Amino acid sequence: IGHTMNDMMNVWVSLWMLRAARRSRSFDLLNVDALKLGNNFDDQPTRYFETYERNMRGVLKGQDYARKTLCDRELVEQPDPPRFFVWESWHKDLPCSFVGPSTLYQRWNFHVRHSYGLLEKPNIAAAGKGLVLLIERNEHVNVWGSIRTSRNFLNPQEIRNGLQQMIAANFSSEYELFVQDLAKIGFAEQVHLMARASLVVGMHGAGIAMVTHMSVGNPKCCGLLELFPVGEFMPVRGYANMARKMGLKYDRVDIDQAGSHSDGAIVPV
């Protein structure tokens, strides 16, 4: 999902720079992934195309036009090289992210929430209880065969109990805990869930990019607590930059060597 978010934000920003984002429904997206030799995408619309379909007139498959001439009234290409919003300064803290929120990020937030009808329900994070969302990972092998089990929770019940105790001790009945493996639900459901969340807690991973759909501006929103086991992901600062530019409160927990294992991590509650 992190890769998809990067791509979608660049498409939207390209239109925004042309002052055309408001009329995105008059544009088709021409997807050319399958035209790259050796690429692992087959150009078939998947659940990740849903946001494009909600925001644009339609999605065209590049392979359908590979040997044809395609005439357009107006053609928009992403800037080259593209600006990778989600991965900008991936391994260092951006000083500007500490200054204040980015209006570009917040425009994106409102744009997506509007396209999913979430702005028609005012104060979605303030109505009723606030939601503390714990993102659990149960991945063993992903679609490319990579094993990332070091970011699974080895003490999930202890983490749940700790969060429940924190909520009860500090917030009375104003907040409740919700646990979800984002891989188990579709993109639209992820957007709606994030729009309800006041605080997101989870291991570093692509699903953290979904915090860009939290209800920025509502009284019970928003914060992100990102967890890192020892290993290749610990130097990452990308989602911290992104969260601060969204206007979220951000903090991280670095799990020590004793708690970091090849099959998961023991989170210090």
Coordinates of C-alpha atoms in Angstrom, one line a residue:
I1 CA 0.0 0.0 0.0
G2 CA 2.9 2.4 0.6
H3 CA 4.0 2.0 -3.0
T4 CA 0.4 2.7 -4.2
M5 CA 0.1 5.8 -2.0
N6 CA 3.3 7.2 -3.5
D7 CA 2.0 6.7 -7.0
M8 CA -1.5 8.1 -6.3
M9 CA -0.1 11.2 -4.6
N10 CA 2.2 11.9 -7.5
V11 CA -0.8 11.6 -10.0
W12 CA -2.9 13.9 -7.8
V13 CA -0.1 16.5 -7.4
S14 CA 0.5 16.5 -11.1
L15 CA -3.1 17.5 -11.6
W16 CA -3.0 19.9 -8.7
M17 CA 0.0 21.7 -10.1
L18 CA -2.0 22.3 -13.3
R19 CA -5.0 23.5 -11.2
A20 CA -6.9 20.5 -12.6
A21 CA -7.3 18.4 -9.4
R22 CA -10.9 19.6 -9.0
R23 CA -11.7 18.2 -12.4
S24 CA -9.9 14.9 -12.0
R25 CA -13.1 13.1 -13.0
S26 CA -12.5 14.4 -16.6
F27 CA -9.2 12.5 -16.8
D28 CA -8.5 8.9 -17.5
L29 CA -5.5 7.2 -15.9
L30 CA -3.3 5.3 -18.5
N31 CA -1.5 2.6 -16.6
V32 CA 1.7 1.5 -18.4
D33 CA 3.2 -1.0 -15.9
A34 CA 2.9 -4.0 -18.2
L35 CA 4.9 -2.2 -20.9
K36 CA 8.1 -2.5 -18.8
L37 CA 10.1 -5.5 -19.6
G38 CA 10.6 -7.8 -16.6
N39 CA 8.1 -5.9 -14.5
N40 CA 6.1 -7.9 -12.0
F41 CA 2.8 -6.0 -12.7
D42 CA 0.4 -7.5 -15.2
D43 CA -1.7 -4.3 -15.8
Q44 CA -4.8 -5.9 -14.4
P45 CA -6.9 -3.6 -12.2
T46 CA -6.7 -4.8 -8.6
R47 CA -8.3 -3.5 -5.4
Y48 CA -5.6 -0.8 -5.3
F49 CA -7.1 0.8 -8.4
E50 CA -10.2 1.6 -6.5
T51 CA -9.0 5.1 -5.5
Y52 CA -8.1 5.9 -9.1
E53 CA -11.6 4.8 -10.1
R54 CA -13.2 7.0 -7.5
N55 CA -11.2 10.0 -8.4
M56 CA -10.8 9.8 -12.1
R57 CA -13.1 9.1 -15.1
G58 CA -11.6 5.6 -15.7
V59 CA -8.5 3.4 -15.8
L60 CA -7.0 2.4 -19.1
K61 CA -4.6 -0.5 -19.5
G62 CA -1.4 0.4 -21.4
Q63 CA -1.2 -3.0 -22.9
D64 CA -4.5 -2.4 -24.8
Y65 CA -2.8 0.4 -26.7
A66 CA 0.7 -1.0 -27.0
R67 CA 0.6 -1.2 -30.8
K68 CA -2.0 1.5 -31.4
T69 CA -1.9 5.3 -31.8
L70 CA -3.6 7.0 -28.9
C71 CA -4.8 10.6 -29.4
D72 CA -5.5 12.8 -26.4
R73 CA -6.9 16.3 -26.1
E74 CA -4.7 16.8 -23.0
L75 CA -1.9 14.6 -21.7
V76 CA -0.5 15.0 -18.2
E77 CA 2.8 13.2 -17.2
Q78 CA 4.1 13.1 -13.7
P79 CA 7.2 15.2 -13.1
D80 CA 10.4 13.4 -13.9
P81 CA 12.1 12.5 -11.7
P82 CA 9.0 12.0 -9.6
R83 CA 8.9 13.3 -6.0
F84 CA 8.4 10.4 -3.7
F85 CA 6.2 12.0 -1.0
V86 CA 6.0 8.9 1.2
W87 CA 9.7 8.1 0.9
E88 CA 11.1 11.6 0.9
S89 CA 14.3 11.7 3.0
W90 CA 13.6 8.1 4.0
H91 CA 16.5 7.8 6.4
K92 CA 16.7 11.3 7.9
D93 CA 14.5 13.6 9.8
L94 CA 13.4 16.5 7.6
P95 CA 13.8 19.8 9.5
C96 CA 10.8 21.3 7.8
S97 CA 8.6 18.6 9.1
F98 CA 9.1 20.0 12.7
V99 CA 8.1 23.5 11.6
G100 CA 4.4 22.8 10.9
P101 CA 2.0 20.8 8.7
S102 CA 2.2 20.8 4.9
T103 CA -0.8 22.3 3.2
L104 CA -0.1 20.0 0.3
Y105 CA -0.4 16.9 2.5
Q106 CA -3.6 18.2 4.1
R107 CA -5.1 19.0 0.7
W108 CA -4.4 15.4 -0.2
N109 CA -6.1 14.2 3.0
F110 CA -9.2 16.2 2.4
H111 CA -9.3 15.2 -1.3
V112 CA -9.3 11.4 -0.5
R113 CA -11.7 11.8 2.4
H114 CA -14.1 13.7 0.1
S115 CA -13.9 11.1 -2.6
Y116 CA -14.9 8.4 -0.1
G117 CA -17.8 10.5 1.3
L118 CA -16.1 10.9 4.7
L119 CA -16.4 14.7 4.8
E120 CA -20.2 14.3 4.6
K121 CA -20.1 12.8 8.1
P122 CA -18.7 15.7 10.2
N123 CA -16.4 15.0 13.1
I124 CA -16.2 11.3 12.3
A125 CA -13.4 10.9 14.9
A126 CA -15.1 13.0 17.4
A127 CA -18.6 11.5 17.2
G128 CA -18.8 8.8 19.9
K129 CA -15.6 7.2 21.2
G130 CA -12.2 7.8 19.9
L131 CA -10.4 4.9 18.4
V132 CA -7.0 3.6 19.4
L133 CA -6.1 1.4 16.4
L134 CA -3.5 -1.3 16.9
I135 CA -2.2 -2.6 13.5
E136 CA -1.1 -6.2 13.8
R137 CA 0.9 -8.0 11.1
N138 CA 0.6 -11.7 10.5
E139 CA 2.8 -11.9 7.4
H140 CA 5.1 -14.8 6.7
V141 CA 5.8 -14.5 3.0
N142 CA 4.5 -11.7 0.8
V143 CA 3.5 -11.9 -2.9
W144 CA 7.2 -11.5 -4.0
G145 CA 8.4 -14.2 -1.6
S146 CA 10.1 -11.9 0.8
I147 CA 10.0 -12.9 4.5
R148 CA 9.4 -10.0 6.9
T149 CA 8.4 -11.9 10.0
S150 CA 10.7 -9.8 12.3
R151 CA 7.8 -7.3 12.4
N152 CA 5.2 -9.7 13.7
F153 CA 4.2 -9.3 17.4
L154 CA 5.4 -12.1 19.6
N155 CA 3.4 -10.8 22.6
P156 CA 0.2 -9.6 21.0
Q157 CA -2.1 -10.2 24.0
E158 CA 0.3 -8.3 26.3
I159 CA 0.3 -5.4 24.0
R160 CA -3.5 -5.4 23.8
N161 CA -3.8 -5.6 27.6
G162 CA -1.3 -2.8 28.0
L163 CA -3.2 -0.5 25.6
Q164 CA -6.5 -1.3 27.3
Q165 CA -5.0 -0.4 30.7
M166 CA -3.6 2.8 29.3
I167 CA -7.0 3.8 27.9
A168 CA -8.8 2.9 31.1
A169 CA -6.3 4.8 33.3
N170 CA -6.1 8.0 31.2
F171 CA -9.2 8.4 29.1
S172 CA -12.0 6.7 31.0
S173 CA -14.7 5.6 28.5
E174 CA -13.9 8.2 25.8
Y175 CA -11.7 5.8 23.8
E176 CA -11.7 2.2 22.8
L177 CA -9.2 -0.2 21.4
F178 CA -9.6 -1.7 17.9
V179 CA -7.2 -4.4 16.5
Q180 CA -6.8 -5.0 12.8
D181 CA -4.5 -6.7 10.3
L182 CA -4.8 -4.3 7.4
A183 CA -4.0 -7.2 4.9
K184 CA -7.3 -8.7 5.8
I185 CA -9.5 -5.8 4.6
G186 CA -9.9 -4.0 1.3
F187 CA -8.6 -0.5 0.5
A188 CA -11.9 1.3 1.0
E189 CA -12.4 -0.3 4.4
Q190 CA -8.8 0.7 5.4
V191 CA -9.6 4.4 4.5
H192 CA -12.8 4.4 6.5
L193 CA -11.1 2.7 9.5
M194 CA -8.2 5.2 9.4
A195 CA -10.7 8.1 9.3
R196 CA -12.1 6.9 12.6
A197 CA -8.8 6.4 14.3
S198 CA -7.5 8.9 16.9
L199 CA -4.2 7.1 17.6
V200 CA -2.5 4.5 15.4
V201 CA 0.0 2.0 16.9
G202 CA 1.9 -0.4 14.7
M203 CA 5.1 -1.9 13.4
H204 CA 6.9 0.0 10.7
G205 CA 5.5 -1.2 7.4
A206 CA 3.7 0.0 4.2
G207 CA 0.3 0.0 6.0
I208 CA 1.5 2.9 8.1
A209 CA 1.2 5.1 5.0
M210 CA -2.6 4.9 5.5
V211 CA -2.4 7.4 8.4
T212 CA -2.6 10.0 5.6
H213 CA -6.4 9.3 5.7
M214 CA -6.9 10.1 9.4
S215 CA -9.4 12.8 10.2
V216 CA -7.0 15.7 10.5
G217 CA -8.8 18.7 12.1
N218 CA -11.1 16.7 14.4
P219 CA -10.9 17.1 18.2
K220 CA -9.8 13.5 18.9
C221 CA -7.2 13.3 16.1
C222 CA -4.5 12.4 15.5
G223 CA -1.3 10.5 16.5
L224 CA 1.0 7.8 15.3
L225 CA 3.3 5.5 17.4
E226 CA 5.6 3.5 15.2
L227 CA 7.5 0.5 16.4
F228 CA 10.9 -0.7 15.1
P229 CA 12.7 -4.0 15.8
V230 CA 16.5 -4.1 15.5
G231 CA 17.5 -4.5 11.8
E232 CA 17.3 -2.9 8.4
F233 CA 14.2 -0.8 9.2
M234 CA 15.4 0.9 12.4
P235 CA 17.1 3.8 10.5
V236 CA 13.9 4.7 8.7
R237 CA 12.5 8.2 9.3
G238 CA 10.1 8.4 6.3
Y239 CA 6.8 7.9 8.0
A240 CA 7.8 10.2 10.8
N241 CA 8.3 13.0 8.3
M242 CA 5.0 12.2 6.6
A243 CA 3.1 12.1 9.9
R244 CA 4.4 15.4 11.0
K245 CA 3.7 17.0 7.6
M246 CA 0.2 15.7 7.9
G247 CA -0.1 17.5 11.3
L248 CA -0.1 14.3 13.4
K249 CA 1.7 13.9 16.7
Y250 CA 4.4 11.3 16.2
D251 CA 6.6 9.1 18.4
R252 CA 8.5 5.9 18.0
V253 CA 9.6 2.9 20.1
D254 CA 12.9 1.2 19.2
I255 CA 12.8 -2.4 20.4
D256 CA 16.1 -3.6 21.8
Q257 CA 18.2 -6.6 20.6
A258 CA 16.8 -8.8 23.3
G259 CA 13.3 -8.2 22.1
S260 CA 14.0 -8.5 18.4
H261 CA 14.0 -12.0 16.8
S262 CA 13.9 -13.4 13.3
D263 CA 10.3 -14.6 13.7
G264 CA 9.0 -11.4 15.4
A265 CA 9.5 -8.9 18.2
I266 CA 8.5 -8.6 21.9
V267 CA 7.2 -5.1 22.3
P268 CA 8.1 -3.5 25.6
V269 CA 4.6 -2.6 26.8

